[in-house]
Short mmCIF file of C-alpha atoms in Angstrom, two decimals:
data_model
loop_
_atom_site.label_atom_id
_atom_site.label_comp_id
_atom_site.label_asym_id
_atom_site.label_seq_id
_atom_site.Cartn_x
_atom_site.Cartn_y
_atom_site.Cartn_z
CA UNK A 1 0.00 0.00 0.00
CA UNK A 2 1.48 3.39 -0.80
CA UNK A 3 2.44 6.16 1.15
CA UNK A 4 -0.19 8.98 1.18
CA UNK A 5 -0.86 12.34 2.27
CA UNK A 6 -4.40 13.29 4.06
CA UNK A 7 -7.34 14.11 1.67
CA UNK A 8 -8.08 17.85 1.67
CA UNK A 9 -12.13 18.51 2.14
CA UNK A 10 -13.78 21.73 1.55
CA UNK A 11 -13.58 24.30 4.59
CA UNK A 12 -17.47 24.12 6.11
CA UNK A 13 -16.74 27.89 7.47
CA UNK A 14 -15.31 28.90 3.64
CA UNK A 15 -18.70 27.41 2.24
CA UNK A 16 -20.68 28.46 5.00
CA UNK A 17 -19.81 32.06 5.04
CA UNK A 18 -19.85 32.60 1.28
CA UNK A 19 -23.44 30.69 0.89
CA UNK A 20 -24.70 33.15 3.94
CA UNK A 21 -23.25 36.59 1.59
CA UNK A 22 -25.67 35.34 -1.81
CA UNK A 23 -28.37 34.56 1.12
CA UNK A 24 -27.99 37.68 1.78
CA UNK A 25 -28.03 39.82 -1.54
CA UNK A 26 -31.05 37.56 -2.79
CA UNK A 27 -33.07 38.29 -0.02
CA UNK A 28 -32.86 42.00 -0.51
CA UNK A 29 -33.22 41.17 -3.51
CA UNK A 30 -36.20 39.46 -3.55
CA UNK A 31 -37.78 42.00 -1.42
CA UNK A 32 -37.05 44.77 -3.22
CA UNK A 33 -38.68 43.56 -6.70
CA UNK A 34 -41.69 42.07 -4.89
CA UNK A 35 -42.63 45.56 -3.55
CA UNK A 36 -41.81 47.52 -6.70
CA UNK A 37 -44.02 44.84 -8.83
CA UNK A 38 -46.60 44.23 -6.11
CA UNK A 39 -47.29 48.33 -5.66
CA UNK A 40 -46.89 48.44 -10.07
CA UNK A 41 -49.42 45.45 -10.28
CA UNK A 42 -52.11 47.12 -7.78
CA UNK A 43 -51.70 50.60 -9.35
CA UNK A 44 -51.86 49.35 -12.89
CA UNK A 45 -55.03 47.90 -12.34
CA UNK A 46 -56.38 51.21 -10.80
CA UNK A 47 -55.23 53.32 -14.19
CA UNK A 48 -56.33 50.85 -16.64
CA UNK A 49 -60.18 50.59 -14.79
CA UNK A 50 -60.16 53.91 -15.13
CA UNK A 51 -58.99 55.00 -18.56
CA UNK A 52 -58.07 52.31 -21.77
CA UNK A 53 -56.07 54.81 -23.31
CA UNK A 54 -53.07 54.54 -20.94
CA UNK A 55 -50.71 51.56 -21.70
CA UNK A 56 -51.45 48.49 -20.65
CA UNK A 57 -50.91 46.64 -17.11
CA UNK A 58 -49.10 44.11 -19.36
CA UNK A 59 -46.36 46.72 -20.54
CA UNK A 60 -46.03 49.30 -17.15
CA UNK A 61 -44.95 46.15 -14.94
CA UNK A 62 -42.39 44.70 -17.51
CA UNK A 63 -40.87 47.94 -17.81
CA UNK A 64 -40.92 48.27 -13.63
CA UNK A 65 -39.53 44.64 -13.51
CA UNK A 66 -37.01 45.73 -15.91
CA UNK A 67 -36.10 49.16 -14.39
CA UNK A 68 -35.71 47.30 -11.01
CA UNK A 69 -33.85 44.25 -12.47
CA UNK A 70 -31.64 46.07 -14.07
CA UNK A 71 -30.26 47.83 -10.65
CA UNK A 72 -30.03 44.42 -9.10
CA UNK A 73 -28.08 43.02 -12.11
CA UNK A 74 -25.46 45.75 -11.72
CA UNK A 75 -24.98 44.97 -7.26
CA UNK A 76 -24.32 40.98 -8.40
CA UNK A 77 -22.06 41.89 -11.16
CA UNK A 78 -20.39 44.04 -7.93
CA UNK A 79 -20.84 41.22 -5.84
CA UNK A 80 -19.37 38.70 -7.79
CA UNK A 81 -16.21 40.96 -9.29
CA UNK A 82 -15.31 41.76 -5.31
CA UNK A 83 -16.07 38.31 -3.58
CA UNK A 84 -15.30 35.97 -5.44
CA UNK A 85 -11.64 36.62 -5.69
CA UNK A 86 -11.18 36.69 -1.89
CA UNK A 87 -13.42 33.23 -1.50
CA UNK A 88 -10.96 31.56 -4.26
CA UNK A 89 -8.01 33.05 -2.50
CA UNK A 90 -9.23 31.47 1.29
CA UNK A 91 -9.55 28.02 -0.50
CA UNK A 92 -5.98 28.43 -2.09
CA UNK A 93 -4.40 29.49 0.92
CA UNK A 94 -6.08 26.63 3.18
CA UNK A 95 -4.69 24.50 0.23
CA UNK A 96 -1.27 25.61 0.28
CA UNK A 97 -0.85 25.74 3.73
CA UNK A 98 -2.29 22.52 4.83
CA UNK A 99 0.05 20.98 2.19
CA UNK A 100 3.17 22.58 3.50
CA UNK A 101 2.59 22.24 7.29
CA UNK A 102 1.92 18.50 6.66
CA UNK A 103 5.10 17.73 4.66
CA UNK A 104 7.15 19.76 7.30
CA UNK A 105 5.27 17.67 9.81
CA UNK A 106 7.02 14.26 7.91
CA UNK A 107 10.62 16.18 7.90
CA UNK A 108 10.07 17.73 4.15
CA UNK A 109 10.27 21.27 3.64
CA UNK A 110 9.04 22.73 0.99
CA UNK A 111 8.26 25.94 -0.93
CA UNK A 112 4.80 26.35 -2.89
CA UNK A 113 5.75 28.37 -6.00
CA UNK A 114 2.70 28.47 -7.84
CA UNK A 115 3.01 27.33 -11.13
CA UNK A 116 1.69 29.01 -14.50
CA UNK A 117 -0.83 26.46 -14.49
CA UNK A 118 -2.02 26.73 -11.39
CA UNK A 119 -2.21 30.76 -11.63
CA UNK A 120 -4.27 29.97 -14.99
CA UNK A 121 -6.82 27.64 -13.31
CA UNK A 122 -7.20 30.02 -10.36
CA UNK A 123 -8.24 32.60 -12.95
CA UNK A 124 -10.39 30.30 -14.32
CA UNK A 125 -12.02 29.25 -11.32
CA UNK A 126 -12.65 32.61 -10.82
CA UNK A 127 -14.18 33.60 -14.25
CA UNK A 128 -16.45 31.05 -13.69
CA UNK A 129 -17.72 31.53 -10.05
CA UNK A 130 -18.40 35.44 -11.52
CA UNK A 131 -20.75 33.74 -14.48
CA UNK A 132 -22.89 31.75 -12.51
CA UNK A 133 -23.23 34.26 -9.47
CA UNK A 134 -24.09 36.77 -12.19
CA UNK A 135 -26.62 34.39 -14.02
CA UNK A 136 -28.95 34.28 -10.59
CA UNK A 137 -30.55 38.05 -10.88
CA UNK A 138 -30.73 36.76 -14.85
CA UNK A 139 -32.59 33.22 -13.97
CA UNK A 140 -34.61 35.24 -11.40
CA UNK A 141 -35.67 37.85 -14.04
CA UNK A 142 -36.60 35.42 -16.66
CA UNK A 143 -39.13 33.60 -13.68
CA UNK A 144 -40.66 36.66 -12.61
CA UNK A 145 -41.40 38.05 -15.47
CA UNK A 146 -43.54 35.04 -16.82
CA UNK A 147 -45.02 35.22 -13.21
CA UNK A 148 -46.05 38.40 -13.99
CA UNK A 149 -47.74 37.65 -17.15
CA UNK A 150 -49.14 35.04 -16.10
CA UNK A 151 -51.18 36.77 -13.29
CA UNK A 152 -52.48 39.82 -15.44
CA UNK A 153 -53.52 37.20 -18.03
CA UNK A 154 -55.45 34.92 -15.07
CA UNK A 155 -57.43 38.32 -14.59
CA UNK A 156 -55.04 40.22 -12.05
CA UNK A 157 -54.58 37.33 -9.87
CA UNK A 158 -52.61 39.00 -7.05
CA UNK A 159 -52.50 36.15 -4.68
CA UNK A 160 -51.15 33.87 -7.07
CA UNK A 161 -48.48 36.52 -8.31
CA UNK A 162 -47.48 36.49 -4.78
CA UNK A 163 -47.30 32.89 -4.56
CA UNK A 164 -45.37 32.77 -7.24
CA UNK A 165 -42.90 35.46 -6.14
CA UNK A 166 -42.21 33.54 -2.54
CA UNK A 167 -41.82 29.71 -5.17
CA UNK A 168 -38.77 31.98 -6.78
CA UNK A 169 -37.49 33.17 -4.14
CA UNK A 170 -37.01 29.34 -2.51
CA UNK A 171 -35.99 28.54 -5.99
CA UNK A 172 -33.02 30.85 -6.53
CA UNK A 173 -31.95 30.61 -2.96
CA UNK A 174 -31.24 26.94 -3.65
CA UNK A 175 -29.80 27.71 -6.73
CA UNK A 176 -27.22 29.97 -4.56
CA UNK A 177 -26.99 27.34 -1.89
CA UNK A 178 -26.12 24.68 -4.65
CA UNK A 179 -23.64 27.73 -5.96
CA UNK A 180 -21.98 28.01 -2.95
CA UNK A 181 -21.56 24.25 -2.08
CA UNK A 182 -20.34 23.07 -5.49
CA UNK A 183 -18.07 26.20 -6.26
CA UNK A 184 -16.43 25.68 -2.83
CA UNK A 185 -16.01 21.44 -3.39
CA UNK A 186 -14.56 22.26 -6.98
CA UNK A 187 -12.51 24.59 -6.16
CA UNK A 188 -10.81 22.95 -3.33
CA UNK A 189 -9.62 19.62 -5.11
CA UNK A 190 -8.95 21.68 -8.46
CA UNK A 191 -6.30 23.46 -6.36
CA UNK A 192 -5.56 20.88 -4.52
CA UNK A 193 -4.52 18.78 -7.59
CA UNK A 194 -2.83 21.56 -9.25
CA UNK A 195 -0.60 22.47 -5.94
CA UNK A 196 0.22 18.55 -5.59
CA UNK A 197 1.67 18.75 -8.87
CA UNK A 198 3.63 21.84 -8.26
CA UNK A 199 5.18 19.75 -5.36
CA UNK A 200 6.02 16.70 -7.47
CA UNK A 201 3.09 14.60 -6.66
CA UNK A 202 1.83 12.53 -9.72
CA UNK A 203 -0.73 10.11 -8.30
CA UNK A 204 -3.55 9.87 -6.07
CA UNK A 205 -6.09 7.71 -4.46
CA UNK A 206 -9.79 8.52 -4.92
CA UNK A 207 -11.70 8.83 -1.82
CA UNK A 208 -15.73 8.76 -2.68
CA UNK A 209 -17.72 11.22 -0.09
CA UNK A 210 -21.02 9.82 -0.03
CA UNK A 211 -23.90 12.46 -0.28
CA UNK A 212 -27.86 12.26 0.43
CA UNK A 213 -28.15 13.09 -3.36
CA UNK A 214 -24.90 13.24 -4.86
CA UNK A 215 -23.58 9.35 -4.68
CA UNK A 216 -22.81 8.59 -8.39
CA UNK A 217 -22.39 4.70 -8.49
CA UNK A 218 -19.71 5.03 -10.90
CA UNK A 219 -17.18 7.02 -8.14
CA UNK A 220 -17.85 4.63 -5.93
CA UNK A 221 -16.84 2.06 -7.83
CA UNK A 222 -13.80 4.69 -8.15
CA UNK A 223 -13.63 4.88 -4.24
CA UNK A 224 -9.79 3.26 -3.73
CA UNK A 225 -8.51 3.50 -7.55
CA UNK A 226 -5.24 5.40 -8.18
CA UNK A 227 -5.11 8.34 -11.08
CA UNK A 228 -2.89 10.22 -12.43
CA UNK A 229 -3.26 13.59 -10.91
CA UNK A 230 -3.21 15.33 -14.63
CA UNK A 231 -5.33 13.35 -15.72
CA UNK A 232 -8.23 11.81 -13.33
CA UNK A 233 -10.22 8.89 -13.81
CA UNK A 234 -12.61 7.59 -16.89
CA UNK A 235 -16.37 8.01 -15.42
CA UNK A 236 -18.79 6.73 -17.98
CA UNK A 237 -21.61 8.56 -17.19
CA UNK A 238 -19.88 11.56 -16.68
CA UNK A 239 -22.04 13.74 -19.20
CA UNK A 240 -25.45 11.63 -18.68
CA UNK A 241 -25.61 8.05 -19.12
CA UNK A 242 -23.36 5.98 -21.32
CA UNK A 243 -21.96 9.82 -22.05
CA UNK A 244 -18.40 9.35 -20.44
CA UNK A 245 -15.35 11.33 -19.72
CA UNK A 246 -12.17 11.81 -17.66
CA UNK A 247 -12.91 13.40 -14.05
CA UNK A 248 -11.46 14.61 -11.13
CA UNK A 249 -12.18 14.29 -7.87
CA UNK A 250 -14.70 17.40 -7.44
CA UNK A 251 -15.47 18.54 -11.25
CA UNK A 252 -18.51 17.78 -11.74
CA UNK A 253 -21.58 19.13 -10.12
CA UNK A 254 -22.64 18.10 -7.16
CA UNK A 255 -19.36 15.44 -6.67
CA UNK A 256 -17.95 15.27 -2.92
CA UNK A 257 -15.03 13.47 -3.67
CA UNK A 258 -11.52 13.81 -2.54
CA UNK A 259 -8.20 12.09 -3.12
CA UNK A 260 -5.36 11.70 -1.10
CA UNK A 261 -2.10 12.31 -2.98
CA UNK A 262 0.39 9.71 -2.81
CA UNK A 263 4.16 10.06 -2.01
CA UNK A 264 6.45 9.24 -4.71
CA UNK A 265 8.55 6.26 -3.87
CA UNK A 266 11.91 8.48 -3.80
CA UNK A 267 10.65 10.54 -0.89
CA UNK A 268 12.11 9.88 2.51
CA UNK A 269 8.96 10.15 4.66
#
């Protein structure tokens, strides 16, 4: 049996604190276009029962929803350009540190030079945590607004609308919670694998993290396998079934896996 290093798991306080920041802006969010549209939606029905020359209900609330969208678009694009980096940067740090203080704990002392790679797929890590934190107000918008529709066609059906408002508000707050979870899983073993190949390492051992709803039978028949850390393992359902590909531990949505990284045979430890 080789010589391994500890697995690295995602930081519950990292995850935690970054899931409680979109919680956060969503909220306000959330309450901010349900007044606008609910106060739009009750006074549009006052000016069109009283004069069918002014525009429609129809056309005043998607040009509210859009006014108000708009402003929330612009606070997640802040959001997300002055988070993000800072949450990547915790992760990378807990990486590189935990990596170092356990190979000085086994009498090896190392430096952790990041590599152009690894500077490359931090960048990339963050370009996409900034996409799909700005997609929410976009996926929210595109809800609402058939929510909208949808009530002034059913007659100005006000309870529903606000039915519908609360349904996509719990709907994009899992969305954020999924966000926050996956992002912080990813980016964790994508750094991880990238430092351990700064420092020499070339192998690992996959460790399968069973989840309520995120067990995929195929990594844990991977649970124990080694991989080359450049290259991962073949997963055969990786895109859907029969729709395979080569993974690593963490890439794809919703995977809790880890690896521990194993100590090349020349090492004295």
């Amino acid at each position: 049996m080789p010589k391994t290093l500890r697995q690295l798991s995602s930081n519950p306080g990292i995850r935690a604190a970054y899931r409680r920041k979109l919680e956060t802006l969503i909220r306000e969010m959330h309450a901010d276009v349900s007044k606008a549209i609910l106060e739009e939606f009750d006074a549009a029905s006052w000016r069109m029962a009283r004069d069918g020359a002014w525009r429609s209900p129809s056309e005043r609330l998607a040009d509210k929803l859009e006014q108000v969208m708009r402003s929330w678009e612009r606070r997640f694009r802040f959001f997300a350009r002055n988070t993000t980096k800072g949450f990547l940067r915790q992760i990378w740090d807990r990486v590189r540190v935990g990596r170092k203080n356990e190979l000085a704990s086994l009498g090896i002392v190392v430096k952790v030079n990041p590599s152009r790679f690894t500077s490359e797929l931090f960048q990339a890590l963050l370009k996409e945590n900034i996409s799909l934190i700005q997609s929410i107000p976009a996926t929210y918008y595109a809800r609402i607004e058939q929510d909208v529709q949808r009530a002034i066609t059913a007659g100005g059906d006000r309870a529903g609308l606000i039915k519908s408002l609360r349904r996509n508000y719990g709907f994009t707050e899992s969305r954020a919670r999924l966000i926050a979870r996956d992002q912080t899983a990813k980016a964790t073993q994508a750094l991880a694998v990238s430092t351990d190949r700064d420092l020499g390492f070339t192998e690992g051992i996959w460790v399968h993290v069973p989840g309520r709803k995120s067990s995929r039978p195929t990594h844990i028949e991977m649970d124990g396998k080694t991989f080359k850390l450049g290259k991962g393992l073949y997963d055969k359902d990786a895109n859907g079934k029969n729709k395979g590909a080569w993974v690593s531990p963490g890439q794809l949505v919703n995977c809790n896996c880890t690896y521990r990284p194993v100590i090349p045979s020349g090492w004295k430890a």
